[in-house]
mmCIF file of C-alpha atoms in Angstrom:
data_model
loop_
_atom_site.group_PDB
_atom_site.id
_atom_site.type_symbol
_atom_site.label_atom_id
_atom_site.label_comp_id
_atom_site.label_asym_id
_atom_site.label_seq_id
_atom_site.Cartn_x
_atom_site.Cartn_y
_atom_site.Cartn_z
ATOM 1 C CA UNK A 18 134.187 151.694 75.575
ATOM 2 C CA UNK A 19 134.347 148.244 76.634
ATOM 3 C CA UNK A 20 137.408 146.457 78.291
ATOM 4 C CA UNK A 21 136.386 143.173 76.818
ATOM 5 C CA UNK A 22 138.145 142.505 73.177
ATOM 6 C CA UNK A 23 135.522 141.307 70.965
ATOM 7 C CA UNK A 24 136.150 137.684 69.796
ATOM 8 C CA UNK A 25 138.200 136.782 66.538
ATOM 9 C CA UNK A 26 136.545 136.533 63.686
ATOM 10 C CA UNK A 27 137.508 134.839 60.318
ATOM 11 C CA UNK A 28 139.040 137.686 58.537
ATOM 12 C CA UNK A 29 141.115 137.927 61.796
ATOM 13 C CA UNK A 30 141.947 133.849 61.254
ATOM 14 C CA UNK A 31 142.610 134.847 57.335
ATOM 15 C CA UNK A 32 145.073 137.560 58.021
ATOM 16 C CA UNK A 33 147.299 135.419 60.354
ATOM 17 C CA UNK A 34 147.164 132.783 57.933
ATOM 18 C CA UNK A 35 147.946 134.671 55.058
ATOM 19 C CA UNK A 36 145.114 133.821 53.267
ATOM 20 C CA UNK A 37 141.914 134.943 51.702
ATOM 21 C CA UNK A 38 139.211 135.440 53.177
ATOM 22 C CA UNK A 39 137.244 133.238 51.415
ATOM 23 C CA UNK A 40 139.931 130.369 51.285
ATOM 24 C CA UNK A 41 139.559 130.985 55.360
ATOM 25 C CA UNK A 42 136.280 129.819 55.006
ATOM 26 C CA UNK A 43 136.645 126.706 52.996
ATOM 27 C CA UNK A 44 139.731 125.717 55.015
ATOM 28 C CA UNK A 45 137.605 125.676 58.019
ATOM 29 C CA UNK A 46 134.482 124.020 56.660
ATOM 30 C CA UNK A 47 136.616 121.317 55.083
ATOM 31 C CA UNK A 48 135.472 123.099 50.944
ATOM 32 C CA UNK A 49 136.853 122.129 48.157
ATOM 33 C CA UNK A 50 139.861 123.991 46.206
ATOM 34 C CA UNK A 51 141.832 124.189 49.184
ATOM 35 C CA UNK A 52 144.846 121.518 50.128
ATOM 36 C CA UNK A 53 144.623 119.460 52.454
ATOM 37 C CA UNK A 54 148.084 121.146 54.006
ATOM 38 C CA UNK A 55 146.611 124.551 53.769
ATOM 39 C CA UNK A 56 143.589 123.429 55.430
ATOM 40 C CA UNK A 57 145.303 121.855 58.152
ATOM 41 C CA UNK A 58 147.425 125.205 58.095
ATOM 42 C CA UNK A 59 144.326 127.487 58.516
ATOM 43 C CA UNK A 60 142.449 125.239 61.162
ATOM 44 C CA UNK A 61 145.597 125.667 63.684
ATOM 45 C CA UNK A 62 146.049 129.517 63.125
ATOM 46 C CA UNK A 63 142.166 129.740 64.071
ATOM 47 C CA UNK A 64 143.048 127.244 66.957
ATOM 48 C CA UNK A 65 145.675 129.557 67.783
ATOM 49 C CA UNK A 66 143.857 132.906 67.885
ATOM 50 C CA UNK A 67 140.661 131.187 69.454
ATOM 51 C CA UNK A 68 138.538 131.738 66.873
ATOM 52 C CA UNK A 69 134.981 129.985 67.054
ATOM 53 C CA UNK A 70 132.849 129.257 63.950
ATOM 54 C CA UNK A 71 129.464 131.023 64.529
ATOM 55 C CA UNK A 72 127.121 128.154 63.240
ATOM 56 C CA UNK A 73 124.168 130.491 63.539
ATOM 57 C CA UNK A 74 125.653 132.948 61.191
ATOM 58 C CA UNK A 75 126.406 130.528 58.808
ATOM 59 C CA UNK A 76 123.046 128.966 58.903
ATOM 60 C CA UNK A 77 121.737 132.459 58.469
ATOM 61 C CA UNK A 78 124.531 132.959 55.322
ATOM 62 C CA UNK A 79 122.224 130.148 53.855
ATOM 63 C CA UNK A 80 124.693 126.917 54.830
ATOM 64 C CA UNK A 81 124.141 124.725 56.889
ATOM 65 C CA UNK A 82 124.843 123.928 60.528
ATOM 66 C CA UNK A 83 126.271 121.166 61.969
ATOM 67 C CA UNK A 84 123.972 119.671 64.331
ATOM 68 C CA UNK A 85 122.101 116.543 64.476
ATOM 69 C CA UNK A 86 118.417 116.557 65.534
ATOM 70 C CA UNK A 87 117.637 113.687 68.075
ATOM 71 C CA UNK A 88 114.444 113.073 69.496
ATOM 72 C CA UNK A 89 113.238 110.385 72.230
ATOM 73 C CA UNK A 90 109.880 109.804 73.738
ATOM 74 C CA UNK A 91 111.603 110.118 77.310
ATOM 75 C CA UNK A 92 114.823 111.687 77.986
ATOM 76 C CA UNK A 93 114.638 109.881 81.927
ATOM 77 C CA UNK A 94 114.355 106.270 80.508
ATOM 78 C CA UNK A 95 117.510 104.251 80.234
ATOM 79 C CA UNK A 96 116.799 102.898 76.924
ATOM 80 C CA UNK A 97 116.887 106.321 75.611
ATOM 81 C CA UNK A 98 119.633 107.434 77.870
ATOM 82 C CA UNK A 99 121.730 104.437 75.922
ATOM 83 C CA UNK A 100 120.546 105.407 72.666
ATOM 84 C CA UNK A 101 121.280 109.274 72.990
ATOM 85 C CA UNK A 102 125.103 107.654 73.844
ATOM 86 C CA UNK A 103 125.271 105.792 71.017
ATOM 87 C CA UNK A 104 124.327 109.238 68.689
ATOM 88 C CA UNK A 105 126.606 110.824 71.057
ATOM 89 C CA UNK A 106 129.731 109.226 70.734
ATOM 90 C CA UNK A 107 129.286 108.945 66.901
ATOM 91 C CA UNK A 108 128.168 112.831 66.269
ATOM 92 C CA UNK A 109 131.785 114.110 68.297
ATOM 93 C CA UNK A 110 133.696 111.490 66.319
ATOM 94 C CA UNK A 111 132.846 113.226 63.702
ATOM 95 C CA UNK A 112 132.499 117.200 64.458
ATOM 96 C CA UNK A 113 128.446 117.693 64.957
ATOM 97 C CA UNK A 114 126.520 118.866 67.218
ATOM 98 C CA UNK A 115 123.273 116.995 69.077
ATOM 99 C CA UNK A 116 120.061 118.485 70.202
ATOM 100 C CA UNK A 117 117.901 116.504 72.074
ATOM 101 C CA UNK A 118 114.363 116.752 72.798
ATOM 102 C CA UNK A 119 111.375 114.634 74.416
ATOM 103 C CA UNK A 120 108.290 113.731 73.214
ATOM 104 C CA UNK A 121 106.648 111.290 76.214
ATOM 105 C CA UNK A 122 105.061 109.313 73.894
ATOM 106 C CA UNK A 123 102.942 111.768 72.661
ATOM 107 C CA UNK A 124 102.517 111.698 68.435
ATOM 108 C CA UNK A 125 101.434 115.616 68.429
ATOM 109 C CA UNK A 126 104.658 116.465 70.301
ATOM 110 C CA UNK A 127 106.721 114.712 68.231
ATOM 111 C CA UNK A 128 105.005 116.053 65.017
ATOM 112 C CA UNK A 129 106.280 119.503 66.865
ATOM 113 C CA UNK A 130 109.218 118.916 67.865
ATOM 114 C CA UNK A 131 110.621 117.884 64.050
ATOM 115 C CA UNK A 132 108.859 121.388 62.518
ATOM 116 C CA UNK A 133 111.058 122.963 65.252
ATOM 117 C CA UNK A 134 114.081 121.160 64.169
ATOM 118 C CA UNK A 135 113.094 122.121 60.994
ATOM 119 C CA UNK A 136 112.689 125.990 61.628
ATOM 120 C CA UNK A 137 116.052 126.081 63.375
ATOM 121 C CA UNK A 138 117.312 124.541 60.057
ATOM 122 C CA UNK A 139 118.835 121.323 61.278
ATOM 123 C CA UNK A 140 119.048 119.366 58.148
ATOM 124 C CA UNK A 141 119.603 115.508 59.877
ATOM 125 C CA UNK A 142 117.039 114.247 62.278
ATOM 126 C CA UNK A 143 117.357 110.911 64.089
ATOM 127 C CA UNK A 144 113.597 110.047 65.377
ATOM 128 C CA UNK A 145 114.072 107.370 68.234
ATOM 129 C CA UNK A 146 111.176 105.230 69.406
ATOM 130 C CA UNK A 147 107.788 102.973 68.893
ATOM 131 C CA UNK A 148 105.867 104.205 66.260
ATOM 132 C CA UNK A 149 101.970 104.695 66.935
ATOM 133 C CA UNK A 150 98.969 102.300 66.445
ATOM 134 C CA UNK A 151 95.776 103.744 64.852
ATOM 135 C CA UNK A 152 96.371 107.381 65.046
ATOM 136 C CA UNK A 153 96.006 109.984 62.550
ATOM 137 C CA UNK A 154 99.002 111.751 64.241
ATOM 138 C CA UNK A 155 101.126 109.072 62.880
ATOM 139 C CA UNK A 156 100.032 110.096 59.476
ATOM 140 C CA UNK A 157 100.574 113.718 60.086
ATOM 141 C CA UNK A 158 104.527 112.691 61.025
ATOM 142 C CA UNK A 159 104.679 110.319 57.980
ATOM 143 C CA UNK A 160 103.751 113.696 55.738
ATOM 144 C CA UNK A 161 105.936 115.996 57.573
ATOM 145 C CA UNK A 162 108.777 113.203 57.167
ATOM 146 C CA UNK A 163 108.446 113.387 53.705
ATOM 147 C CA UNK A 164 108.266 117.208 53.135
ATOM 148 C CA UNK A 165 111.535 117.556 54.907
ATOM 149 C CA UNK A 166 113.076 114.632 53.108
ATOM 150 C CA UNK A 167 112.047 116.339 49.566
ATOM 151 C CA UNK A 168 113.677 119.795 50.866
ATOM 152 C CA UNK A 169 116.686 117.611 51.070
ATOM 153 C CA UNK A 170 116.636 116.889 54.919
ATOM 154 C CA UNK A 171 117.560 113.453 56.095
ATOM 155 C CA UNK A 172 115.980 111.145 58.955
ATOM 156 C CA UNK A 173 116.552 107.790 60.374
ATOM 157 C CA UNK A 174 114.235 106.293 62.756
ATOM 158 C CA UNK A 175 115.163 103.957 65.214
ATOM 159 C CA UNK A 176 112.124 101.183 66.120
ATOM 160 C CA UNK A 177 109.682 102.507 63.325
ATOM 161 C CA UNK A 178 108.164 100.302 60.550
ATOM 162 C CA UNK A 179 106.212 102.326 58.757
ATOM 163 C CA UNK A 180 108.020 105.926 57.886
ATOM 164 C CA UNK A 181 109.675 106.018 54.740
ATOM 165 C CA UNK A 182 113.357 106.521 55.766
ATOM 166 C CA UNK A 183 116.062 104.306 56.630
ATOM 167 C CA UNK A 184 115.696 102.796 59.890
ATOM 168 C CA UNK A 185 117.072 100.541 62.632
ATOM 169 C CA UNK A 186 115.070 98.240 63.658
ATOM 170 C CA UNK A 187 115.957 96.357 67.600
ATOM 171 C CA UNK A 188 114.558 92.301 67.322
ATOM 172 C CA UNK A 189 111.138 92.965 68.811
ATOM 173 C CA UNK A 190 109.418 90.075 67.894
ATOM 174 C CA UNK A 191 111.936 87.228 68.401
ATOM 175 C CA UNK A 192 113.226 88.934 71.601
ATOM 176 C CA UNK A 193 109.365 87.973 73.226
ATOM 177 C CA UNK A 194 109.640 84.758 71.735
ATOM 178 C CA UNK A 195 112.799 84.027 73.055
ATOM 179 C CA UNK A 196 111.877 85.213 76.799
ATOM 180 C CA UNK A 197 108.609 83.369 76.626
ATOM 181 C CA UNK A 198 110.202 80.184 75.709
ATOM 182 C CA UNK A 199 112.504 80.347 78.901
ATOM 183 C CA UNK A 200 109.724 80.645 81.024
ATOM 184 C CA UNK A 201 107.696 78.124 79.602
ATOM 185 C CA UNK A 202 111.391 75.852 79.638
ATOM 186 C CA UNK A 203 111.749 76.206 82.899
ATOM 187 C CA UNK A 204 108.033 74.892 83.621
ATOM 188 C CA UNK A 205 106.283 78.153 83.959
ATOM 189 C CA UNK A 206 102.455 77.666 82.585
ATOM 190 C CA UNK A 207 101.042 80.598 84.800
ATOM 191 C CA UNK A 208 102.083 83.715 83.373
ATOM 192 C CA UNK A 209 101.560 87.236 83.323
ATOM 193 C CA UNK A 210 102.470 90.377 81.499
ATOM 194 C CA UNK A 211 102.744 94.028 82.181
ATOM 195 C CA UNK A 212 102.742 96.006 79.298
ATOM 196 C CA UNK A 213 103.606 99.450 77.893
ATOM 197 C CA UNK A 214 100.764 101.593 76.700
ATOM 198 C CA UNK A 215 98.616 99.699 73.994
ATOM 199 C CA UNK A 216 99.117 102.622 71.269
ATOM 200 C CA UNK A 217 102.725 101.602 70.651
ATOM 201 C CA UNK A 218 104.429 99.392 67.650
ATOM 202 C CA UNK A 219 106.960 98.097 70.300
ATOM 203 C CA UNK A 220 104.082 96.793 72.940
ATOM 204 C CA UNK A 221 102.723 95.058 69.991
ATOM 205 C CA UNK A 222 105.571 93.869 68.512
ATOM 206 C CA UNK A 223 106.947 92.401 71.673
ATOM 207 C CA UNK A 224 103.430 90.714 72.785
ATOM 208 C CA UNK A 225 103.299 89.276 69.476
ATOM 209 C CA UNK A 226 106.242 87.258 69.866
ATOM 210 C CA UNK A 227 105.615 86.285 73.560
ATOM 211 C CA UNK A 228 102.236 85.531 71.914
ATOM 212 C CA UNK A 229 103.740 83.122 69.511
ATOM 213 C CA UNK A 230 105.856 80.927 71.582
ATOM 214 C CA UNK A 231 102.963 80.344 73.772
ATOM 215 C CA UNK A 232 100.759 79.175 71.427
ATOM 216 C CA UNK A 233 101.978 75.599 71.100
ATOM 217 C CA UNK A 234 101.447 75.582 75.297
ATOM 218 C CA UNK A 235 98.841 78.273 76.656
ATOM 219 C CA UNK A 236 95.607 79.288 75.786
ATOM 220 C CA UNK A 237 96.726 82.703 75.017
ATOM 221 C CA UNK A 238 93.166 84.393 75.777
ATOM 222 C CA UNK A 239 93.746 82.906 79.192
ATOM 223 C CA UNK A 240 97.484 85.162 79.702
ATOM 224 C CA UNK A 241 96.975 88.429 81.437
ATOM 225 C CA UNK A 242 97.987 91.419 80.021
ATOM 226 C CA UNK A 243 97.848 94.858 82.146
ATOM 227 C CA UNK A 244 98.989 97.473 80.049
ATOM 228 C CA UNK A 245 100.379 101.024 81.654
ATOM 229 C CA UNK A 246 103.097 103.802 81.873
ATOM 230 C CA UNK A 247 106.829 102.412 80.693
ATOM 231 C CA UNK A 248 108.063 103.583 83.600
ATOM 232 C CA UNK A 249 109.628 102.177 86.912
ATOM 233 C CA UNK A 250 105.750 103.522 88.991
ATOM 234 C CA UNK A 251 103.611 102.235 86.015
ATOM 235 C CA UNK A 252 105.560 98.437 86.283
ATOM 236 C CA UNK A 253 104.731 98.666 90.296
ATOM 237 C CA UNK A 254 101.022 99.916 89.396
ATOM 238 C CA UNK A 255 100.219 97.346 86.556
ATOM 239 C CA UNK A 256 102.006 94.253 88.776
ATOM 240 C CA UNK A 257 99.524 95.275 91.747
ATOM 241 C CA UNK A 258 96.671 94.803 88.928
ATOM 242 C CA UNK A 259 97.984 91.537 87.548
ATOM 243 C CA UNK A 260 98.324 90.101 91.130
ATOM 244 C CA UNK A 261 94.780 91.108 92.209
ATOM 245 C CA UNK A 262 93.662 89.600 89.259
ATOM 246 C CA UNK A 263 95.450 86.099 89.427
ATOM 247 C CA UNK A 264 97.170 85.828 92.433
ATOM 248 C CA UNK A 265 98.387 82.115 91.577
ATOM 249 C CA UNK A 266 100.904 83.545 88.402
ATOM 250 C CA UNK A 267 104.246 81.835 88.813
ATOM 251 C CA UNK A 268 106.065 84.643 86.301
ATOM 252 C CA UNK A 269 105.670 87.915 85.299
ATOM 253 C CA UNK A 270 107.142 89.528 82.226
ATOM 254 C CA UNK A 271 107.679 92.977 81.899
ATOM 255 C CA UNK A 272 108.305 94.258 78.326
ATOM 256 C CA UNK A 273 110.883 96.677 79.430
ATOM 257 C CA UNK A 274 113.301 96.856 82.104
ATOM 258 C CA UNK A 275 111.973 100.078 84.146
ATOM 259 C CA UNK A 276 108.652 98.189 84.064
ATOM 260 C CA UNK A 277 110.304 94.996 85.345
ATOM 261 C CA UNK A 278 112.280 96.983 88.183
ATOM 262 C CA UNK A 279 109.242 98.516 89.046
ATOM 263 C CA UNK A 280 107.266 94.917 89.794
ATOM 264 C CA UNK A 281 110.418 93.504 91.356
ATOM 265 C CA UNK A 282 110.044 96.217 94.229
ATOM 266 C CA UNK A 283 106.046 95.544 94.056
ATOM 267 C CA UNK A 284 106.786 92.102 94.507
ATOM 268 C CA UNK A 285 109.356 92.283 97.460
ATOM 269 C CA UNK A 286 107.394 94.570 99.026
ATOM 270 C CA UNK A 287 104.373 92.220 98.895
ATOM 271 C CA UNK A 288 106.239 89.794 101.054
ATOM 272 C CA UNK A 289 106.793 87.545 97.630
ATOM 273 C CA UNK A 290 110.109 85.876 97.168
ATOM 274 C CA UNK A 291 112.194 86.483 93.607
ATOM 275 C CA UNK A 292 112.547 83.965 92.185
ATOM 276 C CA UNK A 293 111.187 81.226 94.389
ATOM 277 C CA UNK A 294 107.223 82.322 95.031
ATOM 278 C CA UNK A 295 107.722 83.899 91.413
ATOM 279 C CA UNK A 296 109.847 84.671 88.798
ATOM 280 C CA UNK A 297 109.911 88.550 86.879
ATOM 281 C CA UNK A 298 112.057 89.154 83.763
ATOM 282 C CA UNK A 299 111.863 92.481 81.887
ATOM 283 C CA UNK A 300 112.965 93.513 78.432
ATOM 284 C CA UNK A 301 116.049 95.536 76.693
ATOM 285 C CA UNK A 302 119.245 94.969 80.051
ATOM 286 C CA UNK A 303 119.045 98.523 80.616
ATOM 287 C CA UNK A 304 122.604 99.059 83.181
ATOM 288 C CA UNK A 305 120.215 98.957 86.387
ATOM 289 C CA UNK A 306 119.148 95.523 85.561
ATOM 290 C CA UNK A 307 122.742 94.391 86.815
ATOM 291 C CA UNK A 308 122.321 95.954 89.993
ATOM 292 C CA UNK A 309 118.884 95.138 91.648
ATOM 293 C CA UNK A 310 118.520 92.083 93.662
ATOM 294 C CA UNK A 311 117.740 89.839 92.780
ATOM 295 C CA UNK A 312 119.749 90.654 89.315
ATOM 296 C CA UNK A 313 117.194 90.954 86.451
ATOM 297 C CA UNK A 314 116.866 88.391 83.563
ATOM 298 C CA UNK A 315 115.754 90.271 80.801
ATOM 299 C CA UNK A 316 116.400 90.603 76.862
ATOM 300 C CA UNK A 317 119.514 92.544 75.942
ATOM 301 C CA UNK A 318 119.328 94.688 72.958
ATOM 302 C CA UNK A 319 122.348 96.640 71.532
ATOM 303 C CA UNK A 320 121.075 100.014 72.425
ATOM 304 C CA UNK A 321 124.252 102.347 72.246
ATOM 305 C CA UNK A 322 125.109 100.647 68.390
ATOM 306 C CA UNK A 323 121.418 101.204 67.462
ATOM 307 C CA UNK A 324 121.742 105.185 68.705
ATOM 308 C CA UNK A 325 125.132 104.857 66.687
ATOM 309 C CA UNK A 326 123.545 103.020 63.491
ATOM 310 C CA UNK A 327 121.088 105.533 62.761
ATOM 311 C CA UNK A 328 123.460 108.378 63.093
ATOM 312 C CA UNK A 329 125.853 106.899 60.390
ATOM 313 C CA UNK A 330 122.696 106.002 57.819
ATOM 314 C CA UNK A 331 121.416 109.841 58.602
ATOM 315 C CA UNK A 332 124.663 111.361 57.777
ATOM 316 C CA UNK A 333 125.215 109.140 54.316
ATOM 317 C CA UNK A 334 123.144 110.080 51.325
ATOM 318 C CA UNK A 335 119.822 108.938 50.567
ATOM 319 C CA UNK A 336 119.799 105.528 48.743
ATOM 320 C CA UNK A 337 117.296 104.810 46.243
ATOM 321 C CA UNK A 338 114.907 103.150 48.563
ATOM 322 C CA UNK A 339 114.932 102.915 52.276
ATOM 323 C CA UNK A 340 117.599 101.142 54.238
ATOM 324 C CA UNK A 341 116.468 98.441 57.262
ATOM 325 C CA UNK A 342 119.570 97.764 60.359
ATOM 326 C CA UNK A 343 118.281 94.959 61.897
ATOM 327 C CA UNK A 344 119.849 93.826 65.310
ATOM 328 C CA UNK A 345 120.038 90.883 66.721
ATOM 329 C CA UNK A 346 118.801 90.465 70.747
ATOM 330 C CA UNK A 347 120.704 88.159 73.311
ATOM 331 C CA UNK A 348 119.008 86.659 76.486
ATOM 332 C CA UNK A 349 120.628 87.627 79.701
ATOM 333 C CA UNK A 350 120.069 85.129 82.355
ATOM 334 C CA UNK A 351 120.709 86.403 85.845
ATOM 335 C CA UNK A 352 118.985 85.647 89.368
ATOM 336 C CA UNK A 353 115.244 86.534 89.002
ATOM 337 C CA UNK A 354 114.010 83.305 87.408
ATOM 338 C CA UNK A 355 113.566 80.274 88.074
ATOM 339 C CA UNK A 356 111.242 76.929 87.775
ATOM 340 C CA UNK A 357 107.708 77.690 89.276
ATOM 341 C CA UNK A 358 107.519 76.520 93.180
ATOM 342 C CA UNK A 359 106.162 73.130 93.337
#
């Protein structure tokens, strides 16, 4: 026999409650036909006695669990980091459960990871990232989207145009333009840009609106563009490219912040001085863009209320057509640019 007391189970919570078993269950899983005092009732006996709900049982019983699928390209990049804490903070507010899982930017892994989510019967899925350019893959996702949204599952995408489910949607577009104007205010006309990979929405998104502010000013076929991982070793590795290639650039933007960090130390390391041989800013004011030196300008987006946007329009019914969050986008100005050297 063993000396450890099994665990209390609901007809365990019922009988100190002096209730029925099946009013147990509603009580607990917030039903209807029960009182809002008998509820309340119930919930502290079970509190009392220790008793856990077992979700896996219940999702087995044919319910349905609560627990929020949430899926980033990269689990180690802050952007994601700040987006998972947005979801976070909104899914304990209210009582669920998170699983998280990585895709690194690879469409077939993503495509796999929501059929998982799917066989483990999560029924809300919150897809976080840059959609894909010219890939069947993205198709694939678009059709599994919608077969899970007809079986009465729910998504929200954060950064995706093109699935059809609600989605929030950071200020790509007018956060490049607004960083490209700076630079070219400040008397910048030598500029440079390292990238994310080429297959993403975001990359194009973002180079689209750095694209349009230069127009009026630069020849934009003349503006390098090295393209590479979004990632602290691919900014270092595509800034080493862009130098080699036009070693005269006055500014560099990076179109995200690990990127940016990444050609700051490439830069320093060099033996060039930020900002006074040449200015780097990056994109999204990740929390480490506070802390290098010099102190990163970049483009602040409102990452933790994006994370916590698309958990509140996955957990609300599905509206007759999909729903777009747009945010807005701020420029940070800190110590990494300034006018080109004369």
């Amino acid at each position: 026999m063993s000396d450890h007391p099994s665990p209390p189970r609901l007809i365990d919570v019922a009988e100190a409650a002096g209730v029925s078993l099946a009013t147990a269950s509603r009580a607990l899983n917030d039903g209807t036909g029960v009182s809002a005092t008998l509820a309340a009732h119930v919930k502290a006996v079970a509190a009392q006695v220790g008793y856990v709900p077992n979700s896996h049982a219940r999702a087995l019983a044919g319910g349905q669990a609560a627990i929020v699928g949430l899926i980033v390209h990269d689990v180690g990049d802050p952007y994601f980091g700040e987006i998972a804490r947005g979801v976070l903070r909104e899914t304990e507010k209210r009582g669920y459960m998170a699983l998280i899982s990585q895709t690194q930017r690879d469409p077939h892994a993503e495509l796999s990871r929501i059929r998982s989510l799917r066989a483990h019967r999560v029924n809300a899925i919150v897809l976080a990232g840059s959609g894909y350019i010219g890939t069947a893959a993205e198709a694939d996702i678009a059709a599994e989207v919608r077969s899970f949204t007809a079986a009465g599952g729910r998504v929200a995408v954060i950064g995706r145009h093109h699935l059809p489910v609600d989605a929030v949607l950071p200020d790509n577009v007018n956060g490049g333009v607004t960083i490209m104007k700076h630079l070219l205010d400040l008397g910048h006309r030598r500029i440079g840009v390292v990238a994310g990979p080429a297959n993403l929405t975001t990359v194009e998104d973002r180079l689209s609106g750095l694209r349009a502010a230069a127009s009026a000013l630069l020849d934009w076929s003349a503006v390098p563009v090295i393209h590479g991982d979004f990632t602290r070793e691919g900014g270092a590795s595509s800034t080493a490219r862009l130098l080699r290639r036009d070693p005269g650039l006055t500014a560099v933007v990076a179109l995200n912040d690990p990127m940016a960090v990444g050609a700051l130390s490439w830069l320093l390391n060099s033996g060039r001085r930020v900002p006074s041989d040449i200015s780097i800013a990056g994109f999204d004011d990740i929390p480490v863009a506070a802390d290098v030196y010099p102190r990163l300008t970049t483009v602040r987006l409102p990452m933790i209320a994006m994370g916590a946007q698309a958990l509140e329009l996955v957990l609300k019914p599905p509206a007759s057509r999909p729903r777009r969050r747009r945010t807005g986008h701020e420029l940070v100005l800190r110590a990494s640019t300034a006018p080109p050297p004369r």
